[in-house]
Amino acid sequence: MKYVYAFDEGRGDMKKLLGGKGANLAEMKRIGLPVPEGFTITTDACNMYYEQNENMGDELISQIKSSLSELENRTGKKLGGKDSPLLVSVRSGAYVSMPGMMDTVLNLGMNDETVKVIAKLSDDERFAMDSYRRFIQMFSDVVLGIEKYNFDNVFDDVKESKGVTQDTELSAEDLKAIIEKYKLIVFEHIQEPFPQDPQKQLLMAVEAVFSSWNNPRAKIYRQANDIAHDLGTAVNIQEMVFGNMGEDSGTGVAFTRNPSTGEKALFGEFLMNAQGEDVVAGIRTPQPVSALEKQNKKVYDEFLSTVNALEKHYKDMQDIEFTIEQGKLFFLQTRTAKRTAASAIRVAVDMVDEGLITKEEAIMRIDPSIIDKLLHPTFDPNALAKAHCITKGLPASPGAASGKVYFYSEDVVRAKNNGEKTILVRMETSPEDIEGMISSEGILTARGGMTSHAAVVARGMGKCCVAGCHDVKVSESEKIFYVGNMLFKEGDEISLDGNTGEVYKGIIPATKVEFSGHFGRLMKWADEIRAMKVRTNADTPKDAKTAVKFGAEGIGLCRTEHMFFEEDRIPIVREMILAKNIEQRQNALDKLLPIQKKDFYDMYLEMGNRPMTVRLLDPPLHEFLPHEAKDIELLASELNMEVKVLEEHIAALEEHNPMLGHRGCRLGITYPEIYQMQCKAIVEAAIDVKEKNGSEIELEIMIPLVGNKKELEILRKLAIKTLEDVFEQGQQILKYKIGTMIEVPRAALTADEIAQSADFFSFGTNDLTQMTLGFSRDDAGKFLPIYKSREIYEKDPFQSLDQTGVGELIKIATKKARNTKSDLKIGICGEHGGDPQSIQFFAKVGFDYISCSPYRVPIARIAAAQAEILSKK
Ligand code: ADP
Ligand code: MG
Ligand code: MG
């Protein structure tokens, strides 16, 4: 098996084998960019390493050695060589990018001998010493497991004793002394000298990168991002180029567009005379890339044109790492840039305008779930005007967050488990803080720039972050920070504005944002492409209004029970339920009719010409009755009833398994007058609205929980009779459709029969999931997490449709129904109507529409367009 590929043997589309970094290095090389030479050890090799109980094996080692000699031939240098020593970096790189989660070693190949040769060759002893001390520190941390702070302490002590603040102010002699101290630290920890044999260094580093695939922070990152654990990482061995070779050298990170806003302008930072992680670590404050123009115009122009070419080549925003060695530019990495939701949308739309991609490609690029993040909160402007701004940092990731201050990841997690909202405050974040970043509302760091770890990770998570807030003086160990002389302790409340970088004292209420222009255009394209209609589940005019604003084309489910719970009518509802005879019940229903009619009137008014499916009463009646002793007493006195009698009445309505009890169409069969009243309210309201504003309303009445065609036959007749009576009286005729929900498995299995009496079907996938899996949604919380962790069900079947089981029933039902009526309108109104994966499934089965909660309407529009694009491929 081939485990090692030279950069010029690879291609950009070999990510699975070579990892993202390796494949892109190969691709950059292929299109002629200046990339230092090197080779990639495959992810297969990593997986083989784990299969062989963490053993590299002879075959792999011999392939590495022969690739190394090839590299030595190409570069004319030799690892550990006495004339011209080769130095390399050993870089991890998985299939999917996991920024900062795994380890990299720079300057490998240095030892007590090569450092001298390099000092001589470069005529720069300081540079040689600086590279060696960096190497000892990184190698010890990554490979030998000696924590970084051991070295940082020595380094900082020397800086302090020399009275300097910048690393670059240390002399070669200072660095030599530091190196000796570093070696002592190593000896103390491993009882052996620092490894001097470069070949051995190399194999040890490769093995350490393999191991870093399974370090705790990488595992947590994979969990949080749904990345499989068995992909493995590749390892890249690459000739070093040096950004720390004096003031005409440097290193930096750049994005081809703005990863926060999507604006088309180069965005990035660099540091002169620096190496590797210096930029992201936030130790020195970097300069914006644009400042490079002044430093070295030639390099800047070359950089700009190459970066633009790279973006054109990949047809997407790139995140690029580069190094300048004595005025010569090198590219060390490119990858698809992580970006905020707003940026993703703007970039996709702009790239269509620029002719780089098609509308379809733009839509396929949007992960529907990010749309949620686009509805990022912003602070309520009135509250903000009164809030006390204490300082300002960099607006590293947009959003608005308020919460209690915590300084350590584990404290954030604990507080979150106690139901608190938190803000993680750190000097700077590192990959160890990942759990705290996930659990907090927002992140505040004192150091670091726009490309610091905190900024990059927060943007990826869609989490609010203010970085590089220099006024914040943090003492993590004391769990406090100062801004000026203002003291903040653990648990104190602050707010962060990720759009401006401002930090406020106290909690500020936040509101959701409106859609912007780019978003609107993308959505319009999605609407042009998609075949399925998107409706919403809404029971109130307010929800209906929100949904229409978000692009809903109608209401797919208007539940009427929520209307019954409103304070002004629940007494009448109770009166109706507890009626001793039909007259009493009718009496109560007569009182309910105008109220219910007003409900529908308001809904129709809000919806204009858009259709609305109204579902008749569904829940078991006892849900409307009081259960607390004092409420029962109150109701008894209101109804002029003895408490005991009322209690008996309530007890009689109690059910052992209400989900499968006296509910849905069973209510309609036993108390037809309830459904009659509802139908009357619907039609009268529609007529009134039509008369008021001329809306052409077509009634859609939906019968819940049907399992037998006779249920539907009976209730359909009842509904039609009620409607016709109203038409006759008012001499007004409206079109109407009577349909049913498919949510009982028997209904799915006999859909051909049921279709005979139905004008439309709407799958109620919540109940259908409950009844098909035999899980009650209210009780599944006890075992579903374990089921998910053991992958019995991969996802929560109440959130993402169980396509194998419930999906099969849906397919059967759709096929049978369309055999009866080929043009039967079919849709879905369960939770799953807003889940992108389930939406793909519904499109495949041939649904006419999906209906979901208002805030998921935009997600559904995009997902439906994606389903259509995929179906044409
Ligand atoms: P990460 O995946 O954490 O970004 P990288 O492997 O990209 O780790 O390495 C981090 C940084 O180290 C790079 O951005 C670059 O600045 C530096 N680096 C890596 N390899 C080389 C090299 N061959 N020459 C010079 N610098 C390098
Ligand atoms: Mg990198
Ligand atoms: Mg239901």
PDB file of N, CA, C and O in Angstrom, residues 761-803:
ATOM      1  N   PHE A 761     -53.945  15.359   2.076  1.00  0.00           N
ATOM      2  CA  PHE A 761     -53.334  14.656   3.214  1.00  0.00           C
ATOM      3  C   PHE A 761     -52.269  15.561   3.810  1.00  0.00           C
ATOM      4  O   PHE A 761     -51.528  16.222   3.085  1.00  0.00           O
ATOM      5  N   SER A 762     -52.177  15.543   5.135  1.00  0.00           N
ATOM      6  CA  SER A 762     -51.034  16.193   5.760  1.00  0.00           C
ATOM      7  C   SER A 762     -50.472  15.212   6.777  1.00  0.00           C
ATOM      8  O   SER A 762     -51.175  14.813   7.711  1.00  0.00           O
ATOM      9  N   PHE A 763     -49.235  14.793   6.568  1.00  0.00           N
ATOM     10  CA  PHE A 763     -48.653  13.831   7.501  1.00  0.00           C
ATOM     11  C   PHE A 763     -48.330  14.522   8.826  1.00  0.00           C
ATOM     12  O   PHE A 763     -47.604  15.516   8.847  1.00  0.00           O
ATOM     13  N   GLY A 764     -48.912  13.999   9.886  1.00  0.00           N
ATOM     14  CA  GLY A 764     -48.597  14.497  11.221  1.00  0.00           C
ATOM     15  C   GLY A 764     -47.482  13.628  11.754  1.00  0.00           C
ATOM     16  O   GLY A 764     -47.707  12.629  12.417  1.00  0.00           O
ATOM     17  N   THR A 765     -46.252  14.021  11.423  1.00  0.00           N
ATOM     18  CA  THR A 765     -45.140  13.102  11.695  1.00  0.00           C
ATOM     19  C   THR A 765     -44.795  12.999  13.181  1.00  0.00           C
ATOM     20  O   THR A 765     -44.072  12.093  13.573  1.00  0.00           O
ATOM     21  N   ASN A 766     -45.303  13.926  14.001  1.00  0.00           N
ATOM     22  CA  ASN A 766     -45.030  13.768  15.434  1.00  0.00           C
ATOM     23  C   ASN A 766     -45.769  12.559  15.977  1.00  0.00           C
ATOM     24  O   ASN A 766     -45.180  11.649  16.568  1.00  0.00           O
ATOM     25  N   ASP A 767     -47.080  12.549  15.780  1.00  0.00           N
ATOM     26  CA  ASP A 767     -47.857  11.399  16.244  1.00  0.00           C
ATOM     27  C   ASP A 767     -47.467  10.133  15.486  1.00  0.00           C
ATOM     28  O   ASP A 767     -47.372   9.060  16.069  1.00  0.00           O
ATOM     29  N   LEU A 768     -47.243  10.276  14.202  1.00  0.00           N
ATOM     30  CA  LEU A 768     -46.898   9.090  13.409  1.00  0.00           C
ATOM     31  C   LEU A 768     -45.590   8.465  13.921  1.00  0.00           C
ATOM     32  O   LEU A 768     -45.461   7.237  13.982  1.00  0.00           O
ATOM     33  N   THR A 769     -44.663   9.302  14.337  1.00  0.00           N
ATOM     34  CA  THR A 769     -43.413   8.771  14.897  1.00  0.00           C
ATOM     35  C   THR A 769     -43.681   8.092  16.241  1.00  0.00           C
ATOM     36  O   THR A 769     -43.209   6.983  16.492  1.00  0.00           O
ATOM     37  N   GLN A 770     -44.465   8.749  17.055  1.00  0.00           N
ATOM     38  CA  GLN A 770     -44.774   8.154  18.369  1.00  0.00           C
ATOM     39  C   GLN A 770     -45.394   6.778  18.205  1.00  0.00           C
ATOM     40  O   GLN A 770     -45.027   5.819  18.867  1.00  0.00           O
ATOM     41  N   MET A 771     -46.376   6.705  17.306  1.00  0.00           N
ATOM     42  CA  MET A 771     -47.140   5.461  17.203  1.00  0.00           C
ATOM     43  C   MET A 771     -46.374   4.395  16.432  1.00  0.00           C
ATOM     44  O   MET A 771     -46.570   3.215  16.657  1.00  0.00           O
ATOM     45  N   THR A 772     -45.516   4.804  15.514  1.00  0.00           N
ATOM     46  CA  THR A 772     -44.765   3.805  14.740  1.00  0.00           C
ATOM     47  C   THR A 772     -43.617   3.230  15.560  1.00  0.00           C
ATOM     48  O   THR A 772     -43.386   2.027  15.576  1.00  0.00           O
ATOM     49  N   LEU A 773     -42.934   4.120  16.289  1.00  0.00           N
ATOM     50  CA  LEU A 773     -41.833   3.641  17.113  1.00  0.00           C
ATOM     51  C   LEU A 773     -42.334   3.086  18.454  1.00  0.00           C
ATOM     52  O   LEU A 773     -41.611   2.380  19.153  1.00  0.00           O
ATOM     53  N   GLY A 774     -43.568   3.466  18.815  1.00  0.00           N
ATOM     54  CA  GLY A 774     -44.058   3.092  20.129  1.00  0.00           C
ATOM     55  C   GLY A 774     -43.364   3.875  21.228  1.00  0.00           C
ATOM     56  O   GLY A 774     -43.237   3.419  22.351  1.00  0.00           O
ATOM     57  N   PHE A 775     -42.855   5.078  20.897  1.00  0.00           N
ATOM     58  CA  PHE A 775     -42.229   5.963  21.890  1.00  0.00           C
ATOM     59  C   PHE A 775     -43.196   7.094  22.174  1.00  0.00           C
ATOM     60  O   PHE A 775     -43.635   7.749  21.237  1.00  0.00           O
ATOM     61  N   SER A 776     -43.484   7.337  23.439  1.00  0.00           N
ATOM     62  CA  SER A 776     -44.229   8.547  23.726  1.00  0.00           C
ATOM     63  C   SER A 776     -43.223   9.689  23.789  1.00  0.00           C
ATOM     64  O   SER A 776     -42.202   9.596  24.457  1.00  0.00           O
ATOM     65  N   ARG A 777     -43.524  10.773  23.064  1.00  0.00           N
ATOM     66  CA  ARG A 777     -42.556  11.855  22.990  1.00  0.00           C
ATOM     67  C   ARG A 777     -42.285  12.450  24.372  1.00  0.00           C
ATOM     68  O   ARG A 777     -41.186  12.904  24.658  1.00  0.00           O
ATOM     69  N   ASP A 778     -43.302  12.431  25.223  1.00  0.00           N
ATOM     70  CA  ASP A 778     -43.129  13.035  26.538  1.00  0.00           C
ATOM     71  C   ASP A 778     -42.287  12.171  27.469  1.00  0.00           C
ATOM     72  O   ASP A 778     -41.794  12.653  28.475  1.00  0.00           O
ATOM     73  N   ASP A 779     -42.171  10.905  27.167  1.00  0.00           N
ATOM     74  CA  ASP A 779     -41.417  10.022  28.061  1.00  0.00           C
ATOM     75  C   ASP A 779     -40.084   9.584  27.477  1.00  0.00           C
ATOM     76  O   ASP A 779     -39.261   9.004  28.173  1.00  0.00           O
ATOM     77  N   ALA A 780     -39.886   9.865  26.184  1.00  0.00           N
ATOM     78  CA  ALA A 780     -38.696   9.341  25.506  1.00  0.00           C
ATOM     79  C   ALA A 780     -37.409   9.964  26.030  1.00  0.00           C
ATOM     80  O   ALA A 780     -36.325   9.394  25.876  1.00  0.00           O
ATOM     81  N   GLY A 781     -37.527  11.131  26.697  1.00  0.00           N
ATOM     82  CA  GLY A 781     -36.345  11.798  27.235  1.00  0.00           C
ATOM     83  C   GLY A 781     -35.530  10.913  28.153  1.00  0.00           C
ATOM     84  O   GLY A 781     -34.325  11.087  28.297  1.00  0.00           O
ATOM     85  N   LYS A 782     -36.194   9.945  28.775  1.00  0.00           N
ATOM     86  CA  LYS A 782     -35.484   9.092  29.728  1.00  0.00           C
ATOM     87  C   LYS A 782     -34.523   8.140  29.033  1.00  0.00           C
ATOM     88  O   LYS A 782     -33.519   7.765  29.606  1.00  0.00           O
ATOM     89  N   PHE A 783     -34.869   7.707  27.848  1.00  0.00           N
ATOM     90  CA  PHE A 783     -33.983   6.710  27.221  1.00  0.00           C
ATOM     91  C   PHE A 783     -33.380   7.157  25.886  1.00  0.00           C
ATOM     92  O   PHE A 783     -32.391   6.602  25.437  1.00  0.00           O
ATOM     93  N   LEU A 784     -33.974   8.173  25.278  1.00  0.00           N
ATOM     94  CA  LEU A 784     -33.465   8.564  23.948  1.00  0.00           C
ATOM     95  C   LEU A 784     -31.988   8.973  23.932  1.00  0.00           C
ATOM     96  O   LEU A 784     -31.259   8.592  23.014  1.00  0.00           O
ATOM     97  N   PRO A 785     -31.506   9.722  24.958  1.00  0.00           N
ATOM     98  CA  PRO A 785     -30.072  10.076  24.929  1.00  0.00           C
ATOM     99  C   PRO A 785     -29.184   8.830  24.857  1.00  0.00           C
ATOM    100  O   PRO A 785     -28.193   8.804  24.128  1.00  0.00           O
ATOM    101  N   ILE A 786     -29.560   7.797  25.597  1.00  0.00           N
ATOM    102  CA  ILE A 786     -28.756   6.569  25.573  1.00  0.00           C
ATOM    103  C   ILE A 786     -28.906   5.880  24.223  1.00  0.00           C
ATOM    104  O   ILE A 786     -27.940   5.379  23.657  1.00  0.00           O
ATOM    105  N   TYR A 787     -30.129   5.915  23.707  1.00  0.00           N
ATOM    106  CA  TYR A 787     -30.343   5.332  22.377  1.00  0.00           C
ATOM    107  C   TYR A 787     -29.492   6.035  21.335  1.00  0.00           C
ATOM    108  O   TYR A 787     -28.975   5.411  20.417  1.00  0.00           O
ATOM    109  N   LYS A 788     -29.395   7.363  21.490  1.00  0.00           N
ATOM    110  CA  LYS A 788     -28.614   8.111  20.511  1.00  0.00           C
ATOM    111  C   LYS A 788     -27.132   7.805  20.683  1.00  0.00           C
ATOM    112  O   LYS A 788     -26.429   7.577  19.715  1.00  0.00           O
ATOM    113  N   SER A 789     -26.664   7.788  21.942  1.00  0.00           N
ATOM    114  CA  SER A 789     -25.231   7.577  22.158  1.00  0.00           C
ATOM    115  C   SER A 789     -24.831   6.169  21.727  1.00  0.00           C
ATOM    116  O   SER A 789     -23.713   5.941  21.287  1.00  0.00           O
ATOM    117  N   ARG A 790     -25.747   5.208  21.832  1.00  0.00           N
ATOM    118  CA  ARG A 790     -25.408   3.852  21.376  1.00  0.00           C
ATOM    119  C   ARG A 790     -25.787   3.640  19.912  1.00  0.00           C
ATOM    120  O   ARG A 790     -25.710   2.534  19.403  1.00  0.00           O
ATOM    121  N   GLU A 791     -26.202   4.723  19.299  1.00  0.00           N
ATOM    122  CA  GLU A 791     -26.529   4.728  17.871  1.00  0.00           C
ATOM    123  C   GLU A 791     -27.601   3.730  17.479  1.00  0.00           C
ATOM    124  O   GLU A 791     -27.585   3.155  16.389  1.00  0.00           O
ATOM    125  N   ILE A 792     -28.531   3.472  18.407  1.00  0.00           N
ATOM    126  CA  ILE A 792     -29.678   2.631  18.057  1.00  0.00           C
ATOM    127  C   ILE A 792     -30.539   3.440  17.084  1.00  0.00           C
ATOM    128  O   ILE A 792     -30.912   2.964  16.022  1.00  0.00           O
ATOM    129  N   TYR A 793     -30.833   4.669  17.494  1.00  0.00           N
ATOM    130  CA  TYR A 793     -31.318   5.661  16.538  1.00  0.00           C
ATOM    131  C   TYR A 793     -30.228   6.718  16.449  1.00  0.00           C
ATOM    132  O   TYR A 793     -29.806   7.235  17.473  1.00  0.00           O
ATOM    133  N   GLU A 794     -29.779   7.012  15.230  1.00  0.00           N
ATOM    134  CA  GLU A 794     -28.656   7.912  15.078  1.00  0.00           C
ATOM    135  C   GLU A 794     -29.003   9.327  15.541  1.00  0.00           C
ATOM    136  O   GLU A 794     -28.216  10.021  16.139  1.00  0.00           O
ATOM    137  N   LYS A 795     -30.236   9.724  15.220  1.00  0.00           N
ATOM    138  CA  LYS A 795     -30.668  11.074  15.583  1.00  0.00           C
ATOM    139  C   LYS A 795     -31.953  10.951  16.378  1.00  0.00           C
ATOM    140  O   LYS A 795     -32.604   9.912  16.337  1.00  0.00           O
ATOM    141  N   ASP A 796     -32.313  12.034  17.027  1.00  0.00           N
ATOM    142  CA  ASP A 796     -33.588  12.056  17.718  1.00  0.00           C
ATOM    143  C   ASP A 796     -34.700  11.952  16.663  1.00  0.00           C
ATOM    144  O   ASP A 796     -34.873  12.840  15.844  1.00  0.00           O
ATOM    145  N   PRO A 797     -35.470  10.838  16.683  1.00  0.00           N
ATOM    146  CA  PRO A 797     -36.453  10.631  15.618  1.00  0.00           C
ATOM    147  C   PRO A 797     -37.595  11.659  15.661  1.00  0.00           C
ATOM    148  O   PRO A 797     -38.365  11.752  14.707  1.00  0.00           O
ATOM    149  N   PHE A 798     -37.673  12.424  16.743  1.00  0.00           N
ATOM    150  CA  PHE A 798     -38.689  13.479  16.792  1.00  0.00           C
ATOM    151  C   PHE A 798     -38.180  14.763  16.143  1.00  0.00           C
ATOM    152  O   PHE A 798     -38.943  15.673  15.873  1.00  0.00           O
ATOM    153  N   GLN A 799     -36.858  14.838  15.927  1.00  0.00           N
ATOM    154  CA  GLN A 799     -36.309  16.022  15.255  1.00  0.00           C
ATOM    155  C   GLN A 799     -36.026  15.757  13.788  1.00  0.00           C
ATOM    156  O   GLN A 799     -36.281  16.584  12.936  1.00  0.00           O
ATOM    157  N   SER A 800     -35.428  14.590  13.521  1.00  0.00           N
ATOM    158  CA  SER A 800     -35.103  14.239  12.142  1.00  0.00           C
ATOM    159  C   SER A 800     -35.809  12.915  11.834  1.00  0.00           C
ATOM    160  O   SER A 800     -35.665  11.953  12.580  1.00  0.00           O
ATOM    161  N   LEU A 801     -36.569  12.906  10.756  1.00  0.00           N
ATOM    162  CA  LEU A 801     -37.441  11.771  10.465  1.00  0.00           C
ATOM    163  C   LEU A 801     -36.695  10.434  10.442  1.00  0.00           C
ATOM    164  O   LEU A 801     -35.622  10.319   9.853  1.00  0.00           O
ATOM    165  N   ASP A 802     -37.266   9.438  11.078  1.00  0.00           N
ATOM    166  CA  ASP A 802     -36.751   8.071  10.973  1.00  0.00           C
ATOM    167  C   ASP A 802     -37.140   7.570   9.587  1.00  0.00           C
ATOM    168  O   ASP A 802     -38.225   7.050   9.369  1.00  0.00           O
ATOM    169  N   GLN A 803     -36.228   7.747   8.639  1.00  0.00           N
ATOM    170  CA  GLN A 803     -36.579   7.484   7.242  1.00  0.00           C
ATOM    171  C   GLN A 803     -36.808   6.006   6.972  1.00  0.00           C
ATOM    172  O   GLN A 803     -37.650   5.650   6.147  1.00  0.00           O
TER     173      GLN A 803
END
